Tab-separated table of C-alpha atoms in Angstrom:
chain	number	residue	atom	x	y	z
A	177	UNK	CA	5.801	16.467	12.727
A	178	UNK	CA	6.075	20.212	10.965
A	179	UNK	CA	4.293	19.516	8.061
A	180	UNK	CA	1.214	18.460	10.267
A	181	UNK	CA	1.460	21.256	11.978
A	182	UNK	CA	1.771	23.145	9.359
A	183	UNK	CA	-1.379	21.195	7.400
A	184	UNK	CA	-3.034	22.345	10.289
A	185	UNK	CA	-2.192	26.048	10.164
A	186	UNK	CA	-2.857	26.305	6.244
A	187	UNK	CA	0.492	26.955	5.061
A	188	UNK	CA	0.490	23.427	3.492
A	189	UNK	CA	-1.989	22.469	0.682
A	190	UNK	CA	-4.336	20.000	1.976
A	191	UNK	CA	-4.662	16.127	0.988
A	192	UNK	CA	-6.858	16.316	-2.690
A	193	UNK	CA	-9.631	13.784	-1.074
A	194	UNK	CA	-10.246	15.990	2.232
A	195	UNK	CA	-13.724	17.843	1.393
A	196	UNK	CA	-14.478	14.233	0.465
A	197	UNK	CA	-14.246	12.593	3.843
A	198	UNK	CA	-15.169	13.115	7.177
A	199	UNK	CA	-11.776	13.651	8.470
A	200	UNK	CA	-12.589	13.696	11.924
A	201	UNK	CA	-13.208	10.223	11.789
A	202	UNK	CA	-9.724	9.262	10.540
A	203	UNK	CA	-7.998	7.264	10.713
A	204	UNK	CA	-10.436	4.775	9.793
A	205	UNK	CA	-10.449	0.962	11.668
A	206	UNK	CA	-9.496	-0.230	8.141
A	207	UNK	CA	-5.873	-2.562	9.542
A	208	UNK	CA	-2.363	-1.727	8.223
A	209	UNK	CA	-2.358	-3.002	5.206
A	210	UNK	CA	-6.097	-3.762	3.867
A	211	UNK	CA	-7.295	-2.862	0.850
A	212	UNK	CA	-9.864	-1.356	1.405
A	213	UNK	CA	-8.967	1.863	2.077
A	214	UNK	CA	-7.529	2.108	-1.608
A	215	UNK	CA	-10.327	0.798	-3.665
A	216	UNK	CA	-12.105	3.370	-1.430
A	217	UNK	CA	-10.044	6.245	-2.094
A	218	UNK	CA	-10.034	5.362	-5.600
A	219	UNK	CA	-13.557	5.817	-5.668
A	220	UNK	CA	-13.687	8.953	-4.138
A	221	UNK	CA	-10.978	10.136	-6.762
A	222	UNK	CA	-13.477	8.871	-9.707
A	223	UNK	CA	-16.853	10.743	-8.516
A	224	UNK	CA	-14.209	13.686	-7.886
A	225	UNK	CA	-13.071	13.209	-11.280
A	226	UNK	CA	-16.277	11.846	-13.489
A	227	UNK	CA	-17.799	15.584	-12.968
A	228	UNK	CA	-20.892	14.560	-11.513
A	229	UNK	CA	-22.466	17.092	-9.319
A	230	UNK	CA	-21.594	15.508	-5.920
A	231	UNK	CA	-24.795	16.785	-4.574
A	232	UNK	CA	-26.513	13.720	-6.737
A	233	UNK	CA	-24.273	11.059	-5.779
A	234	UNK	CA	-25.091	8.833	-2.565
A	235	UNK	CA	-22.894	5.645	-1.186
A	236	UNK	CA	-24.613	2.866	-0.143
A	237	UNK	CA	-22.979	-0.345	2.033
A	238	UNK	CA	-23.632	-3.016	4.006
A	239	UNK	CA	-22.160	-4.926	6.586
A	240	UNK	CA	-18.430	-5.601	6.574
A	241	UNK	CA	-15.306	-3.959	6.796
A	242	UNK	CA	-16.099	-2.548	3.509
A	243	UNK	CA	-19.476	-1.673	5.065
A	244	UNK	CA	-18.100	1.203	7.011
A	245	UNK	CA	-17.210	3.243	3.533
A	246	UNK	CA	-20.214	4.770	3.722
A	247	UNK	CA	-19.583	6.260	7.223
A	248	UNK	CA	-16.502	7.872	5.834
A	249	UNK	CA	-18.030	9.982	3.000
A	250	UNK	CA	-19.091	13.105	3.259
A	251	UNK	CA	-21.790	13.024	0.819
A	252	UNK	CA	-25.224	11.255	1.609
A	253	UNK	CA	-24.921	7.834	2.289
A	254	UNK	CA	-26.600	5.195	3.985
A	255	UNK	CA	-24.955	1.857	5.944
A	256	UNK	CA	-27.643	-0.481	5.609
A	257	UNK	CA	-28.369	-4.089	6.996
A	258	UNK	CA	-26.715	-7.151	5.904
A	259	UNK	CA	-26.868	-7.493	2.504
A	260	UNK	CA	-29.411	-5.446	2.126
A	261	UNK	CA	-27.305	-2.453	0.488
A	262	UNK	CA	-28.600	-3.664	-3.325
A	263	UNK	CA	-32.109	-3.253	-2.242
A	264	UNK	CA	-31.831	0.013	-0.652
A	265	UNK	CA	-30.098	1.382	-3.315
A	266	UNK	CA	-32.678	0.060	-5.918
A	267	UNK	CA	-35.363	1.818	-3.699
A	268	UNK	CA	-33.269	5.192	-3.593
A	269	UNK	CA	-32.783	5.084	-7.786
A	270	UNK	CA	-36.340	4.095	-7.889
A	271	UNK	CA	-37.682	6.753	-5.991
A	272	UNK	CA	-35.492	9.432	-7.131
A	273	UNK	CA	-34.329	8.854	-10.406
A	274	UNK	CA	-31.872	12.082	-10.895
A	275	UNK	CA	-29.558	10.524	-8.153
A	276	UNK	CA	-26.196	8.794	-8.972
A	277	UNK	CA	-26.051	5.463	-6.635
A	278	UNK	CA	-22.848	3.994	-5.790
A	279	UNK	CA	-22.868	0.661	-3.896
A	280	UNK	CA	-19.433	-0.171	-2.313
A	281	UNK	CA	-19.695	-3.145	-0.405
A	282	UNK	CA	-17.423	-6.437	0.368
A	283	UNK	CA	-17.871	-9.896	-1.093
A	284	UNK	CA	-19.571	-11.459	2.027
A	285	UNK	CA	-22.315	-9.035	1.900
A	286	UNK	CA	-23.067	-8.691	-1.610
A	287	UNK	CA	-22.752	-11.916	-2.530
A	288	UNK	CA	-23.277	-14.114	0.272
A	289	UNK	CA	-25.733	-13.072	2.617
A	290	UNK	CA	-26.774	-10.671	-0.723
A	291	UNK	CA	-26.473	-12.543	-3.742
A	292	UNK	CA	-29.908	-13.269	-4.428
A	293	UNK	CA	-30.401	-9.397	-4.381
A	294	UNK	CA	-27.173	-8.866	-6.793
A	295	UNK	CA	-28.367	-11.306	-9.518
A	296	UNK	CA	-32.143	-9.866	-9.049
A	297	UNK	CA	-30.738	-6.289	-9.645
A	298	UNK	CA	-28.629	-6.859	-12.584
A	299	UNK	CA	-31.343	-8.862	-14.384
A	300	UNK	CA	-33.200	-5.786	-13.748
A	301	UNK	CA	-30.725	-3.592	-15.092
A	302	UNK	CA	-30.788	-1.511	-12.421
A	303	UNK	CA	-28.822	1.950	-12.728
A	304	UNK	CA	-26.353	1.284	-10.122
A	305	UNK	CA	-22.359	1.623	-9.726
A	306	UNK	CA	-21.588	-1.786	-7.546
A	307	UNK	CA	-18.206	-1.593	-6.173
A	308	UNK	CA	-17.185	-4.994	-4.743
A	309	UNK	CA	-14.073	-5.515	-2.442
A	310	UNK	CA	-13.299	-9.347	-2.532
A	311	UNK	CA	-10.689	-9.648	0.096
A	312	UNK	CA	-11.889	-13.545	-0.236
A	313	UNK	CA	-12.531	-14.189	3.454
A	314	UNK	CA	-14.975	-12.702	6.102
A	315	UNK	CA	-12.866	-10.467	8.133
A	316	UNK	CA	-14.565	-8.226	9.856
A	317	UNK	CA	-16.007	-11.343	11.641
A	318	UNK	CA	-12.547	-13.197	12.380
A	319	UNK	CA	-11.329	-15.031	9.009
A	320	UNK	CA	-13.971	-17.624	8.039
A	321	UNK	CA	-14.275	-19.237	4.664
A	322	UNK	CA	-16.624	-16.987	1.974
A	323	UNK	CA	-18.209	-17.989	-0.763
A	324	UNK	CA	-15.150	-16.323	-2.875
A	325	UNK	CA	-12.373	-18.194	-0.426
A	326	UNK	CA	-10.155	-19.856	-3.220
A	327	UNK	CA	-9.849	-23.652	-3.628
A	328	UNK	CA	-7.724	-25.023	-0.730
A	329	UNK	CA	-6.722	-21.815	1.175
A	330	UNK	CA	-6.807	-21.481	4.910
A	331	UNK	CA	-9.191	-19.787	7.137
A	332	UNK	CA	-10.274	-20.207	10.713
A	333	UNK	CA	-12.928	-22.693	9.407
A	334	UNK	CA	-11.515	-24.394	6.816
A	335	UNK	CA	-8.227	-25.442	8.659
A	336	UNK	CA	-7.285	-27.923	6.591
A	337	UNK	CA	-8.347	-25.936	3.109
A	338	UNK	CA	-11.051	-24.794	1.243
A	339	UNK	CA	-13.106	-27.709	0.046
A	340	UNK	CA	-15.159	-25.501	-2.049
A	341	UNK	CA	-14.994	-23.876	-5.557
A	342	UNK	CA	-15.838	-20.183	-5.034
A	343	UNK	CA	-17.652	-18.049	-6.915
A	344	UNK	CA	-16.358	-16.055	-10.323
A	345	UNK	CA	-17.783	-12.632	-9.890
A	346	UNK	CA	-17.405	-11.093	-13.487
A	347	UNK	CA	-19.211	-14.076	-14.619
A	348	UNK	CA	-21.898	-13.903	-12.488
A	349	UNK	CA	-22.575	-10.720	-12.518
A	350	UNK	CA	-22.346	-11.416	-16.196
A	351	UNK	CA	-24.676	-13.866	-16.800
A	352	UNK	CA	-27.503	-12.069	-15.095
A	353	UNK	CA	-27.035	-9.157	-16.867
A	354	UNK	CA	-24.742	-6.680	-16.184
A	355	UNK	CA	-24.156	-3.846	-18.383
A	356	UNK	CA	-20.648	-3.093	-17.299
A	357	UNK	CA	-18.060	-5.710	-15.916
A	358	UNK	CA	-14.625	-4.893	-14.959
A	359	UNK	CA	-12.410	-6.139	-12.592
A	360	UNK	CA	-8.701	-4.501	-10.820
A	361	UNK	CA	-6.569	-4.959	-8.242
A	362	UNK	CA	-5.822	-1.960	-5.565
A	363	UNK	CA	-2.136	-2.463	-7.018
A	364	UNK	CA	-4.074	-1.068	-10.327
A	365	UNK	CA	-5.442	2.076	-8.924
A	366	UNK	CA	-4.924	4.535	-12.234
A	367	UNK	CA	-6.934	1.433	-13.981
A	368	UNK	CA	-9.470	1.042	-11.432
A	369	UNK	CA	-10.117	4.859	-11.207
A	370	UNK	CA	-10.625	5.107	-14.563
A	371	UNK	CA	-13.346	2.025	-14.663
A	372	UNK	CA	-14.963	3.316	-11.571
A	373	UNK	CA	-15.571	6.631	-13.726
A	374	UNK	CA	-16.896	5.328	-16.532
A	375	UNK	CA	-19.233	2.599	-14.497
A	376	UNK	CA	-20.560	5.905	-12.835
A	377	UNK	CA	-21.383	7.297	-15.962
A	378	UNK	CA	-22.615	4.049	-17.678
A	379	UNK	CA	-26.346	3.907	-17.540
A	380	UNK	CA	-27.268	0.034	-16.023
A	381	UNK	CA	-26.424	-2.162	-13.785
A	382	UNK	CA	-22.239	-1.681	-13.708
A	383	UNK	CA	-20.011	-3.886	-11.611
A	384	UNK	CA	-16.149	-3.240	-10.966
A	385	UNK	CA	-14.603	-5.879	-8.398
A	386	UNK	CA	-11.727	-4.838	-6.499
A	387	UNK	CA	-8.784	-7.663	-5.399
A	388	UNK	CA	-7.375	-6.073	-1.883
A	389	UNK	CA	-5.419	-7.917	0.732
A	390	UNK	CA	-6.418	-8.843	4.018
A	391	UNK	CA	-3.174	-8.962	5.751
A	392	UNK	CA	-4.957	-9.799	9.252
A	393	UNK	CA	-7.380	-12.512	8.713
A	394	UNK	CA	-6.578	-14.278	5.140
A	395	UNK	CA	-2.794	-13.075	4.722
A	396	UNK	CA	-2.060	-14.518	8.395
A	397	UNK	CA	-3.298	-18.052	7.817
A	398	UNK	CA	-2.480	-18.471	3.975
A	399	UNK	CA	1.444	-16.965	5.269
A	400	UNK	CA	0.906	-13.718	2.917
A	401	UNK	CA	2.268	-10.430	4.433
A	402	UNK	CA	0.310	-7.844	2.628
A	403	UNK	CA	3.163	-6.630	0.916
A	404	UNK	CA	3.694	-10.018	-0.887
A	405	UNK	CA	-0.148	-10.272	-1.614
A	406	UNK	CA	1.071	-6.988	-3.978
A	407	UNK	CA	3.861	-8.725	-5.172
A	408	UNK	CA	1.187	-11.625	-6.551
A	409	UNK	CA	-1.065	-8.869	-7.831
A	410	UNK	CA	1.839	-7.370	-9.462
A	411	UNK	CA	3.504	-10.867	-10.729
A	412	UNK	CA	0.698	-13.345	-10.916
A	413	UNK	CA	-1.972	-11.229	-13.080
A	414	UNK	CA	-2.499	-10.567	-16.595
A	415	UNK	CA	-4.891	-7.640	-18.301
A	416	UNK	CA	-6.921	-8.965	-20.798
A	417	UNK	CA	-10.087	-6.847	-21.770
A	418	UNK	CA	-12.866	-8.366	-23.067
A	419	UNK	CA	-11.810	-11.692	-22.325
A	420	UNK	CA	-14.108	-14.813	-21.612
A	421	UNK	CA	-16.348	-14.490	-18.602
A	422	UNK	CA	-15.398	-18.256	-17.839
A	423	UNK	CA	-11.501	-17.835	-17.506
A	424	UNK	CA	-12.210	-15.518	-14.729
A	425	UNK	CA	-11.356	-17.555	-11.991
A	426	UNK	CA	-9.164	-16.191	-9.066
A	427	UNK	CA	-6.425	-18.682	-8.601
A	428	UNK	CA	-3.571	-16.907	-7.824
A	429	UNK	CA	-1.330	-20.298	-8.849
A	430	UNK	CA	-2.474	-19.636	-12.635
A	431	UNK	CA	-2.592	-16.197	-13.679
A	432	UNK	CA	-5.639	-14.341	-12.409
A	433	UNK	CA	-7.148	-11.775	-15.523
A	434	UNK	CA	-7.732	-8.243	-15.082
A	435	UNK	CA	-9.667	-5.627	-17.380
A	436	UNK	CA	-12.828	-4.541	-18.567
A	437	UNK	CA	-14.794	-7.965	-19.273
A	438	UNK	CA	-18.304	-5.849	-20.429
A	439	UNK	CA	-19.472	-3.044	-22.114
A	440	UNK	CA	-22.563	-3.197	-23.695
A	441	UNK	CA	-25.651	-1.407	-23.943
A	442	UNK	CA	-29.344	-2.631	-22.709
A	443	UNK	CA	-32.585	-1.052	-21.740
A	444	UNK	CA	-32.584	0.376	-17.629
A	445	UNK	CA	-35.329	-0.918	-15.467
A	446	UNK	CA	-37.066	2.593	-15.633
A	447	UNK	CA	-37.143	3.028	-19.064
A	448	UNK	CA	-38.694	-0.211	-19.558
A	449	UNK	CA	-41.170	0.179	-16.176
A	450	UNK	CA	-41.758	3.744	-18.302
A	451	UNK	CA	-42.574	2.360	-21.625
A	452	UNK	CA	-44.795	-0.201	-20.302
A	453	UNK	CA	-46.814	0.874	-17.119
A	454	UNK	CA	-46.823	4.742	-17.256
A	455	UNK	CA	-48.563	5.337	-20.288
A	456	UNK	CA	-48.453	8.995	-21.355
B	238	UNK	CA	15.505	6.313	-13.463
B	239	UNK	CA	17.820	3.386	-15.170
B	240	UNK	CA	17.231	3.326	-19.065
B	241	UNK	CA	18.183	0.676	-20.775
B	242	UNK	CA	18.076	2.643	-23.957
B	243	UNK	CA	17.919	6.393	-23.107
B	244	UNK	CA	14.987	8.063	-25.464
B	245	UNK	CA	16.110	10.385	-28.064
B	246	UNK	CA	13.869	13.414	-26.711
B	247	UNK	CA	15.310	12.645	-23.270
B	248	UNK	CA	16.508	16.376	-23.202
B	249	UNK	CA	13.272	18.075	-24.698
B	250	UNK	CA	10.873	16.172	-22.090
B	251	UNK	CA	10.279	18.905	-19.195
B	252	UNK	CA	9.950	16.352	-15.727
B	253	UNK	CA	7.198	17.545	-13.565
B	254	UNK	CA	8.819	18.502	-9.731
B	255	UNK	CA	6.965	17.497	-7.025
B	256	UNK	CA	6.813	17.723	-3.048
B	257	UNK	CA	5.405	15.158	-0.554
B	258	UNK	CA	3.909	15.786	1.976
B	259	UNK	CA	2.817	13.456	4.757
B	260	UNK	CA	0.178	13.588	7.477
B	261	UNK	CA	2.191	11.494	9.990
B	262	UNK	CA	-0.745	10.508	12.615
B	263	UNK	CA	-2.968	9.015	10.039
B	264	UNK	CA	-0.100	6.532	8.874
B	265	UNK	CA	-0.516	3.095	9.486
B	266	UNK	CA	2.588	2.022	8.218
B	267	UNK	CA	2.295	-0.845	6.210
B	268	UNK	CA	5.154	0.209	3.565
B	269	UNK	CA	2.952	0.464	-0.013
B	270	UNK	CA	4.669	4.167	-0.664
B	271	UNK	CA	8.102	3.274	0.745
B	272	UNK	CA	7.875	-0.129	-1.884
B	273	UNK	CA	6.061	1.094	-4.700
B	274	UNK	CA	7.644	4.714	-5.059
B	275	UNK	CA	8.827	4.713	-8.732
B	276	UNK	CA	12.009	6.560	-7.559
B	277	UNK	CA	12.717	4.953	-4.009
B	278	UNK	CA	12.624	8.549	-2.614
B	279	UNK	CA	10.474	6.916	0.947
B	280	UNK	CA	12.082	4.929	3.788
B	281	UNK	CA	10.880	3.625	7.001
B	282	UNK	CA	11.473	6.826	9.855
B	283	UNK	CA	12.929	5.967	13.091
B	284	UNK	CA	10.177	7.880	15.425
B	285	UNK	CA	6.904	7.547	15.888
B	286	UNK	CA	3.748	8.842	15.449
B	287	UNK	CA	0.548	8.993	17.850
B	288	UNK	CA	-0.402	5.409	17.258
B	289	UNK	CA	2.810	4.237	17.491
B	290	UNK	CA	4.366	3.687	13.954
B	291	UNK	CA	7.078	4.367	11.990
B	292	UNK	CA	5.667	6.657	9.223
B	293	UNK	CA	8.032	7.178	6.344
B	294	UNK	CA	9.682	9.912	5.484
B	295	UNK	CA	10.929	11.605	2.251
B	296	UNK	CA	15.036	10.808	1.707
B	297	UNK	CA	15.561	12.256	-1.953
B	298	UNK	CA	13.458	15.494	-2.060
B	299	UNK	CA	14.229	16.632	-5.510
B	300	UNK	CA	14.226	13.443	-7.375
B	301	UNK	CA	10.429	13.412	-6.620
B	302	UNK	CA	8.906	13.603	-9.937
B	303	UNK	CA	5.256	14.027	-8.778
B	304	UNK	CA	3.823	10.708	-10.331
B	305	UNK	CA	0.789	10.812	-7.318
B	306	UNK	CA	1.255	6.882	-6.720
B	307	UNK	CA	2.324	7.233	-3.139
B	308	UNK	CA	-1.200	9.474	-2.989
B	309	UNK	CA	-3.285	6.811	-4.629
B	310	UNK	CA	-1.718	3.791	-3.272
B	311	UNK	CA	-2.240	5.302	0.630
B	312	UNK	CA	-5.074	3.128	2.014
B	313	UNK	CA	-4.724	6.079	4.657
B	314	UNK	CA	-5.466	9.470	2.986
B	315	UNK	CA	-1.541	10.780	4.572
B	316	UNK	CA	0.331	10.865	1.797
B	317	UNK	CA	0.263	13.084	-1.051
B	318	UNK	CA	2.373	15.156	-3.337
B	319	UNK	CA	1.643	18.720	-4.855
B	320	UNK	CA	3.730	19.908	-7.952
B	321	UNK	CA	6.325	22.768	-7.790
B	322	UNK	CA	6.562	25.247	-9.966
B	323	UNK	CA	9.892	25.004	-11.918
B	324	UNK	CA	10.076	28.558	-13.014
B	325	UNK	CA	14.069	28.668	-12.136
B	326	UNK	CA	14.735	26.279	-14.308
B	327	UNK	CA	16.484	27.967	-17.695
């Protein structure tokens, strides 16, 4: 009780992130326990730390828990439709190249309602950061089964199970084209900083996923608290850079791998639109 | 800490100090500082805040060591720690 009032009188330093985030909106709807807020704040700490002007960087979201990011910034950013925050994002780089784009967005959006727009953007090599919080359910909407849900767990509409395979993101985004892969877990935040930093600087299309709990709507029916979600981050993972896009499957019964997956180096969408339609 | 084998510079190595601070009406309390402090220095407080948690407080003050994981961790932006200047020390 002091030290607020004192944080509020001066006579305490403030919190590092606070000219970062519109602190009159906090505390954010974010639940006790989701990851979100994390991967977020990590985020924040790698444009703080890449040295970027912060003048050129913009957030872009979509729908979803992880949608609301974007209202939490206080830099420009833009919550979009559903989906949709690839697209807008590709217009904004598009129609002002100097600007730094960061998409942070959940795994529903981007690659369910917006996976078509994902693949489409890192074929074109796009310059984008895309920051993707699988929490492996849709919970913003009440728990139902996503298209990264895990073989056979729980949610309110798959009672019994999963019936489906769900998606490997690192390989996907791999296989269409992605310049920069990596993948962390919020229990991996020093790691995850770092890789957000270097995605930002990365010219291409760059893709970090980001494992968080969802203590609420996955945790409750799959009888994780989110504390023992960590635990299984922290017990049941395994950092392997570089390792093969295929044995990138999240199945937290086998050991689920972490790291930097890609790194290479391939021509952006405006240099090529550049080299071939303005001719100088 | 526990070593199992203490380092030979164990002496030499200055330890950073550091002082948490927490902003109690943002807290949430789901428990990542109190269970992932490197040096156990958070518990669970009995009062609460605005929203009606229990947000932790700091037990061992000086064993702090300033690592920042309680600030990164913090889905919640109300924990942090600042370093103190150990100019007394000889």
């Amino acid at each position: 009780m002091s030290l607020t009032a004192l944080a509020k009188n001066g006579a305490v330093p403030d919190h590092p992130l606070e000219d970062l985030i519109r602190s009159d909106r906090i505390p954010h709807i974010w639940c006790p326990g989701c990851g979100i807020g994390t991967a977020f704040a990590a985020c924040l700490s790698a444009m703080k730390a890449s040295g970027i002007d912060l003048q050129t960087i913009c957030m872009v979201s979509g729908i979803g828990c992880s949608g609301r990011a974007a209202g939490y910034v206080k830099l420009d950013s833009f919550h979009t439709t559903h989906g949709r925050a690839i697209p807008f994002a590709t217009g904004l780089k598009l129609g002002n190249p100097k600007l730094n784009v960061v998409v942070f967005s959940g795994d529903g959006d981007l690659f369910a309602i917006g996976g078509n727009h994902f693949i489409h953007a890192a074929r074109r090599n796009i310059d984008l950061t895309v920051i993707c919080l699988n929490n492996l359910n849709y919970g913003m909407t009440g728990g139902q089964v996503a298209a990264t849900t895990p073989f056979l767990a729980r949610t309110t509409t798959t009672p019994a199970g999963n019936p489906e395979a769900p998606f490997n993101l690192p390989l996907l985004a791999w296989a269409a084209g992605a310049t920069y892969v990596a993948r962390w877990t919020i229990l991996h935040t020093r790691e995850l900083t770092e890789c957000i930093q270097k995605a930002m600087k990365k010219s291409g299309f760059s893709f970090v996923e980001v494992l968080g709990p969802c203590p609420v709507n996955y945790g409750r029916r799959n009888k994780e608290k989110s504390l023992q979600t960590l635990k299984l981050y922290q017990e049941q993972t395994i950092i392997r850079n570089n390792a093969d896009p295929t044995d990138l499957e999240v199945d937290f019964s086998k050991k689920v791998v972490l790291g930097e997956f890609v790194d290479k180096e391939r021509s952006t969408c405006i240099e090529n639109y550049d080299k071939t339609c303005r001719l100088m | 800490m526990d070593y199992w084998r203490k380092p030979l510079d164990a002496e030499e190595i200055n330890v950073s100090q550091g002082e948490v601070h927490i902003i109690e009406d943002r807290c949430k309390g789901c428990g990542y500082c109190i269970e992932f402090c490197p040096k156990d220095i958070l518990a669970f407080s009995i009062r609460f805040n605005k929203k009606g948690y229990h947000p932790p407080e700091v037990v061992g003050t000086e064993k702090c060591v300033n690592c920042h994981y309680c600030e990164i961790i913090c889905p919640e932006f109300a924990i942090y720690s600042v370093e103190i200047s150990t100019a007394k020390e000889g």
